[in-house]
PDB file of C-alpha atoms in Angstrom:
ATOM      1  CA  UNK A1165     105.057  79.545  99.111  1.00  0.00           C
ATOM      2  CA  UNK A1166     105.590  79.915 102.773  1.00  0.00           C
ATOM      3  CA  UNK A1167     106.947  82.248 104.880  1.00  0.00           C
ATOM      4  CA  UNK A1168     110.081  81.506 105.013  1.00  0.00           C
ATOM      5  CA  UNK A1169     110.579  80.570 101.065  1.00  0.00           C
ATOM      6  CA  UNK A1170     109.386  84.247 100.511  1.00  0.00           C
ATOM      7  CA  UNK A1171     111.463  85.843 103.176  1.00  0.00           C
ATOM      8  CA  UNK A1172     114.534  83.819 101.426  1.00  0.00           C
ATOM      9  CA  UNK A1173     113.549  84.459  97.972  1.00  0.00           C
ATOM     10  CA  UNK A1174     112.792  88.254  98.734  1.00  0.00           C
ATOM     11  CA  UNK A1175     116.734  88.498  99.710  1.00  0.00           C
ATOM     12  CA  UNK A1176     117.636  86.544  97.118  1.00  0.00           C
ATOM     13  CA  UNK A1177     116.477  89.632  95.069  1.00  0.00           C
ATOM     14  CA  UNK A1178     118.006  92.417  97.187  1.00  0.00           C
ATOM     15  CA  UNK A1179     121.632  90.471  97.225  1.00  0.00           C
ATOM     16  CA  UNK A1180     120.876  90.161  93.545  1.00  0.00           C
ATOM     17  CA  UNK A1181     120.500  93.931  92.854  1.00  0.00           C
ATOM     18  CA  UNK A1182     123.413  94.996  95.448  1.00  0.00           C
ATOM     19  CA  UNK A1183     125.957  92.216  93.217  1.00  0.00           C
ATOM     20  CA  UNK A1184     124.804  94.332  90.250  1.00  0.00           C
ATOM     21  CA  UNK A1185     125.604  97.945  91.846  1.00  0.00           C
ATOM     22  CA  UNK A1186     122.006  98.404  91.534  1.00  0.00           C
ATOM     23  CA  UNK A1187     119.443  99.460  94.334  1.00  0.00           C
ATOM     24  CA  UNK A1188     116.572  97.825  94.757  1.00  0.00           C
ATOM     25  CA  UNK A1189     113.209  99.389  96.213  1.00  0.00           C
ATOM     26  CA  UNK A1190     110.671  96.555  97.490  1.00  0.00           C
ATOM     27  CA  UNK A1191     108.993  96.288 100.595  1.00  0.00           C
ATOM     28  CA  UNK A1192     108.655  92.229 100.690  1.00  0.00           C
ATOM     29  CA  UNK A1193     106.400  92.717 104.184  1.00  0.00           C
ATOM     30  CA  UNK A1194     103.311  94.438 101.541  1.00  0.00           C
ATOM     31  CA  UNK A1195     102.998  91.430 100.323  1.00  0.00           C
ATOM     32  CA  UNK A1196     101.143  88.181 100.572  1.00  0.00           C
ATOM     33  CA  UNK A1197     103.656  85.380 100.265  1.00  0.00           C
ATOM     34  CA  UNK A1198     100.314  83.082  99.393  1.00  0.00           C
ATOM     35  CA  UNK A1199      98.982  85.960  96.699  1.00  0.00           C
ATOM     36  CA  UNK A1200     101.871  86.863  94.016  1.00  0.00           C
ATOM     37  CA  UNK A1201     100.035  86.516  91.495  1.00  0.00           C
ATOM     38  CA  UNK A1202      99.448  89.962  89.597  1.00  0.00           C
ATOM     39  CA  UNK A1203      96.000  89.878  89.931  1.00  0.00           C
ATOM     40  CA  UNK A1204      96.251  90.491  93.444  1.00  0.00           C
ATOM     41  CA  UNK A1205      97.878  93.996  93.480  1.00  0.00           C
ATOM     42  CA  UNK A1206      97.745  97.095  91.212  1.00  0.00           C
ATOM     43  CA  UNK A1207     100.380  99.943  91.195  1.00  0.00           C
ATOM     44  CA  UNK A1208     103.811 100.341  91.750  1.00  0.00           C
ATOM     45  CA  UNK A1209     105.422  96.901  93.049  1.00  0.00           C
ATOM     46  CA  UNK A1210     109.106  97.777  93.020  1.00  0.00           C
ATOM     47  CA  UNK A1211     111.892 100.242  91.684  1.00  0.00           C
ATOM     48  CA  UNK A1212     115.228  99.835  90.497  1.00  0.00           C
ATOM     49  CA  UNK A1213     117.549 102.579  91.136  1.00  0.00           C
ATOM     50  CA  UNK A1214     120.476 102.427  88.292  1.00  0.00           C
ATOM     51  CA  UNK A1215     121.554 105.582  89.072  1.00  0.00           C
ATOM     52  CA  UNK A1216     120.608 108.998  90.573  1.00  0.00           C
ATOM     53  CA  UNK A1217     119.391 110.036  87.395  1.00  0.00           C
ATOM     54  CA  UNK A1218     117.701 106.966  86.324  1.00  0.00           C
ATOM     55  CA  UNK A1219     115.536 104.273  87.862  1.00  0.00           C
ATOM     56  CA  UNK A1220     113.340 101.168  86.506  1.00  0.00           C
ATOM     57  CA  UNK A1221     109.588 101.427  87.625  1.00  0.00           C
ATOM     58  CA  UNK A1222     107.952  97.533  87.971  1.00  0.00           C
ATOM     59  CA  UNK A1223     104.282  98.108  88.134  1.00  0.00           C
ATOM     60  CA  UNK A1224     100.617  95.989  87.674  1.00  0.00           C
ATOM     61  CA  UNK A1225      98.544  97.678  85.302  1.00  0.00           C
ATOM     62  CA  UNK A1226      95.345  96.603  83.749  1.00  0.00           C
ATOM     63  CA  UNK A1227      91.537  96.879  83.850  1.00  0.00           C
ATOM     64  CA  UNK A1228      90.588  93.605  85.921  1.00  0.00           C
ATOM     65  CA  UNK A1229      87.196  92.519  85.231  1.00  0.00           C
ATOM     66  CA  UNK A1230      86.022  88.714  86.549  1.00  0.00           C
ATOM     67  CA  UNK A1231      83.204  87.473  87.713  1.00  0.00           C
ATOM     68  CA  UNK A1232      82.959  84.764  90.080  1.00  0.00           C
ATOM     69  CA  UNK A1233      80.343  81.318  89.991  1.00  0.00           C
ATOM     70  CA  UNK A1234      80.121  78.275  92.174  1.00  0.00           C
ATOM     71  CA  UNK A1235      80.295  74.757  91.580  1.00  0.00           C
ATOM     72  CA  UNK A1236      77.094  74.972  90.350  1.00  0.00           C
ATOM     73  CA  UNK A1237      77.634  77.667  88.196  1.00  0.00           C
ATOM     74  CA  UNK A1238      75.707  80.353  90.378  1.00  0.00           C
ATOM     75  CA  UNK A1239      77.002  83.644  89.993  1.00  0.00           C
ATOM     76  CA  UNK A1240      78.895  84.978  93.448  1.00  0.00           C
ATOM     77  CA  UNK A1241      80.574  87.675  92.731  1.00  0.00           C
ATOM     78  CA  UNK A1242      81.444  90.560  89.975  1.00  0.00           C
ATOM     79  CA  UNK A1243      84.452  93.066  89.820  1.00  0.00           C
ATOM     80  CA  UNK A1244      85.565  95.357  88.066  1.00  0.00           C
ATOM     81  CA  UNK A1245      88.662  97.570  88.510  1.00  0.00           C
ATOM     82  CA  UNK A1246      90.438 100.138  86.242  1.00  0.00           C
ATOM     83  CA  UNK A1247      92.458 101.912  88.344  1.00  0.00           C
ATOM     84  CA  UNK A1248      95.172  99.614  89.765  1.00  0.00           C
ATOM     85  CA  UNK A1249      93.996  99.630  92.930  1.00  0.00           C
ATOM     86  CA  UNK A1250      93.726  95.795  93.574  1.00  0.00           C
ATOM     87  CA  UNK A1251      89.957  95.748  94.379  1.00  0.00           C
ATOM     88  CA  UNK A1252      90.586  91.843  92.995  1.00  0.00           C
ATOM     89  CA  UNK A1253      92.251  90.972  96.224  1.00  0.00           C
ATOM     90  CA  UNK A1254      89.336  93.341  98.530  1.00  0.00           C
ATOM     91  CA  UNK A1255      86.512  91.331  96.619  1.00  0.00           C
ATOM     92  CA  UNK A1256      87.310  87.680  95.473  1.00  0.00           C
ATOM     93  CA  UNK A1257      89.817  87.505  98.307  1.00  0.00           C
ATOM     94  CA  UNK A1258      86.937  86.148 100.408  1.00  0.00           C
ATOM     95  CA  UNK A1259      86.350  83.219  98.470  1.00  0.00           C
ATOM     96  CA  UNK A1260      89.609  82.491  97.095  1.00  0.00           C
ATOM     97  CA  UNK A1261      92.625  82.157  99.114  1.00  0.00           C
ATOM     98  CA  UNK A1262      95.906  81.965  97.428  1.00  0.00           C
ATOM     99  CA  UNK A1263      97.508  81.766  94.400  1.00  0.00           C
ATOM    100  CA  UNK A1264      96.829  78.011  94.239  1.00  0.00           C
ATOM    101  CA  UNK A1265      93.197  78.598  94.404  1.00  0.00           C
ATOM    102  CA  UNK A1266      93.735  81.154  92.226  1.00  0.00           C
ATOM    103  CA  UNK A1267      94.869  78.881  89.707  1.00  0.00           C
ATOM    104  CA  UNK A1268      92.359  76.349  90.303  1.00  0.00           C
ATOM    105  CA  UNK A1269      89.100  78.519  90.142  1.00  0.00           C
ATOM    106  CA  UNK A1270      90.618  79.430  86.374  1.00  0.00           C
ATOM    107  CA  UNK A1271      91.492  76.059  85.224  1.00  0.00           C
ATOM    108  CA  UNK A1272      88.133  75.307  86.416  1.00  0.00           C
ATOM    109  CA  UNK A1273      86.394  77.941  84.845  1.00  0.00           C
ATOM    110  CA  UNK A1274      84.506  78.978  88.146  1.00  0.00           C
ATOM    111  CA  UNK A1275      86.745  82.502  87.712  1.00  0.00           C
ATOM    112  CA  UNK A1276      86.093  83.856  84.468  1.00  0.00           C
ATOM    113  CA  UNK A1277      88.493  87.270  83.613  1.00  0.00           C
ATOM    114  CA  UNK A1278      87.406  89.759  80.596  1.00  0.00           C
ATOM    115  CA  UNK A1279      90.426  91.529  81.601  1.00  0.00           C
ATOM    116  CA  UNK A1280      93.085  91.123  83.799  1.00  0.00           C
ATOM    117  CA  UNK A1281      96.403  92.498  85.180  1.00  0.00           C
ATOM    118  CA  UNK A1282     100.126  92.225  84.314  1.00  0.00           C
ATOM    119  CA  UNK A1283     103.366  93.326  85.515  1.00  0.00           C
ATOM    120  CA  UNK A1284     105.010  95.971  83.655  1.00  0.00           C
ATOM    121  CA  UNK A1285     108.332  97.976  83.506  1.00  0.00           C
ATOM    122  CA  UNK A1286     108.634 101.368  82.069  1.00  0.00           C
ATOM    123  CA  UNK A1287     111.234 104.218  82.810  1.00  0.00           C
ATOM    124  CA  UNK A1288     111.890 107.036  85.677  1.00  0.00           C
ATOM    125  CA  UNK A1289     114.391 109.681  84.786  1.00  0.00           C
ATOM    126  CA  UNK A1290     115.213 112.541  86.998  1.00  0.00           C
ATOM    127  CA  UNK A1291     114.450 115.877  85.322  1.00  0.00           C
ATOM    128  CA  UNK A1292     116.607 118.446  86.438  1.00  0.00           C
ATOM    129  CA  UNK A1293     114.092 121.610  84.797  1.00  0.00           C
ATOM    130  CA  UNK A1294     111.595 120.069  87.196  1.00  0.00           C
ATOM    131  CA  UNK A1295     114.035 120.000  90.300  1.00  0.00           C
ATOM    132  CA  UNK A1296     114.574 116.351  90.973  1.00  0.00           C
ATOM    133  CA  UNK A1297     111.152 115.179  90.075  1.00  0.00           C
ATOM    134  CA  UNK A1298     111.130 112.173  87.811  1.00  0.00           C
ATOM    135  CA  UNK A1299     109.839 112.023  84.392  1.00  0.00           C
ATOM    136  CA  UNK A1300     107.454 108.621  83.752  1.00  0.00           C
ATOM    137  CA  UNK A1301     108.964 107.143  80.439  1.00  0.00           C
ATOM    138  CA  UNK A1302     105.914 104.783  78.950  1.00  0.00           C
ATOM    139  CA  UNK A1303     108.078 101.789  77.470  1.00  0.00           C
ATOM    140  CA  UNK A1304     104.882 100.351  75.931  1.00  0.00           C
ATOM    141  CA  UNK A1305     104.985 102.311  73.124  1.00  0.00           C
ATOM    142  CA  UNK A1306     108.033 100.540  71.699  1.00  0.00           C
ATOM    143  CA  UNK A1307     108.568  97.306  73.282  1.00  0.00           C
ATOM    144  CA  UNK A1308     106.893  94.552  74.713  1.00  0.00           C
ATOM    145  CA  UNK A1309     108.000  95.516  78.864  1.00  0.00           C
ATOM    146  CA  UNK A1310     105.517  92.907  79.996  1.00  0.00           C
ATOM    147  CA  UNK A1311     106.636  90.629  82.692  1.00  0.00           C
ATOM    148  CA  UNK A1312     105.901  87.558  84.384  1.00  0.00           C
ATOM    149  CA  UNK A1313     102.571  87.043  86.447  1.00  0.00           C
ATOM    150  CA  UNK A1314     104.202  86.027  89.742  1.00  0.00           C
ATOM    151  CA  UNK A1315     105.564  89.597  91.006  1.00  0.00           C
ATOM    152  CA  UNK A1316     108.816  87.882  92.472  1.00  0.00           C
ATOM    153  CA  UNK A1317     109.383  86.693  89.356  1.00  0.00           C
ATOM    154  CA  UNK A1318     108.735  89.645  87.369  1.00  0.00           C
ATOM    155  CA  UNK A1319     111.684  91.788  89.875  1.00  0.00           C
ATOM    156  CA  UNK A1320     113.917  89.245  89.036  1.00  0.00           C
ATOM    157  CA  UNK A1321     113.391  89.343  85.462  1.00  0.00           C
ATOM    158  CA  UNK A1322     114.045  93.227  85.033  1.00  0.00           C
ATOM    159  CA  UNK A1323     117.264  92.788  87.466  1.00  0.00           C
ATOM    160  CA  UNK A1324     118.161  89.966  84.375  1.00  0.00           C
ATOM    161  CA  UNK A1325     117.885  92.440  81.704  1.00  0.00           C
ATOM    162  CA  UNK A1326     118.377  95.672  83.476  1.00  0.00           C
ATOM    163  CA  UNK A1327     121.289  97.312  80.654  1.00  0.00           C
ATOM    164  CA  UNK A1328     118.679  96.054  77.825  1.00  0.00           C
ATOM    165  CA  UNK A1329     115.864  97.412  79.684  1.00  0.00           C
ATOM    166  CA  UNK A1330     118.226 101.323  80.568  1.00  0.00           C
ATOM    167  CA  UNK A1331     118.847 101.230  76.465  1.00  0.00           C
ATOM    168  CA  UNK A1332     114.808 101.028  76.042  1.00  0.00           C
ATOM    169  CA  UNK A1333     114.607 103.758  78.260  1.00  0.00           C
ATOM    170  CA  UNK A1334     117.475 105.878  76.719  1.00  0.00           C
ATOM    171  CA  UNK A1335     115.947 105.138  72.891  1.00  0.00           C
ATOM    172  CA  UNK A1336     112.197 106.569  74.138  1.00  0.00           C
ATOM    173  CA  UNK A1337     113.167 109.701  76.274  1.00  0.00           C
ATOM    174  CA  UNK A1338     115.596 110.972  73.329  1.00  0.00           C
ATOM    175  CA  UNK A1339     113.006 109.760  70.418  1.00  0.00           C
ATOM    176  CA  UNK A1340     109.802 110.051  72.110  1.00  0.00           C
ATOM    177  CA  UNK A1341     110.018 112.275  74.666  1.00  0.00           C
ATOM    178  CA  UNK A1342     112.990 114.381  73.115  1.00  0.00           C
ATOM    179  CA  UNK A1343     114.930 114.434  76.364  1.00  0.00           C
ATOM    180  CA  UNK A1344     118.184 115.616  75.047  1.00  0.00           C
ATOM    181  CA  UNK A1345     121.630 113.803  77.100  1.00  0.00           C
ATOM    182  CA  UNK A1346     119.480 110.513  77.097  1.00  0.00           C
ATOM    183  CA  UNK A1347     122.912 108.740  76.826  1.00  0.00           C
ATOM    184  CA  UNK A1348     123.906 110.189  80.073  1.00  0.00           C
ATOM    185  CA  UNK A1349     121.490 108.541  82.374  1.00  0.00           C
TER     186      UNK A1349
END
């Protein structure tokens, strides 16, 4: 994708969250428009503000562990990360480029993953006993919140099924979490 595809598509996504009332919370300029791909980032990607009370965290998560070989099937390179932190993109960022190359050095089997990362949604609700810090609601214990690989596509997903994705959120913090008024965020 080039610049000006991701600058378009990026405000496709911010006109698409301001239609829906909602707020969207993305900086489009920490991002590669050549690396969307979820294994090159780790941590919070975007939020969704539904309300003051309530928001929709989009995250990568996973333990990324690849290693690397040549055409020749020499080893290059090994990684391994388990803390979000997107060492994929520090380390085989030197010898692979983009997404494209991305996909090629998998299809090829020169990049093999043990592990890898995907884009996730889970649940922010404001906790007034804590004074206006959120409370993280994990969604993975009930659902499958697992998103695309491509992070653009991923936002636009959870602004497609934000209402499903606020009713996962209510369910967990007044089952799970026993957050009583769940209905009111």
């Amino acid at each position: 994708m080039n610049e000006i595809e991701y600058k378009e598509r990026c405000d496709a996504l911010f006109q698409k969250a301001k239609l829906l009332n909602l707020e969207l919370a993305f900086e489009p300029d920490n991002f590669d428009p050549q690396r969307l791909n979820c294994l090159w980032h780790g941590g919070r990607i975007a939020e969704v503000k539904v309300s003051d009370k309530l928001s929709i965290d989009i995250s990568v998560c996973g333990d990324v562990c690849a290693d690397l070989y040549d055409e020749y099937c020499n080893h290059i390179e090994h990684l391994k990360d388990k803390g979000n932190n997107a060492v994929f993109a520090d380390v085989m960022g030197r010898y692979i480029r983009n997404d494209s190359d991305l996909k090629k050095a998998i299809q090829r089997g020169r990049l093999k993953l043990d592990y890898n990362n995907w884009v996730e949604y889970d649940g922010l609700i404001r906790d007034e006993t804590m004074r206006s810090r959120q409370k993280f609601i994990d969604l993975g214990i009930v659902c499958d919140n697992v998103l695309d690989d491509n992070i653009l596509t991923a936002i636009g997903e959870v602004l497609d099924s934000w209402q499903k994705i606020v009713s996962e959120i209510r369910f967990v913090a007044q089952e799970y979490y026993k957050m009583p008024g769940g209905e009111a965020v």
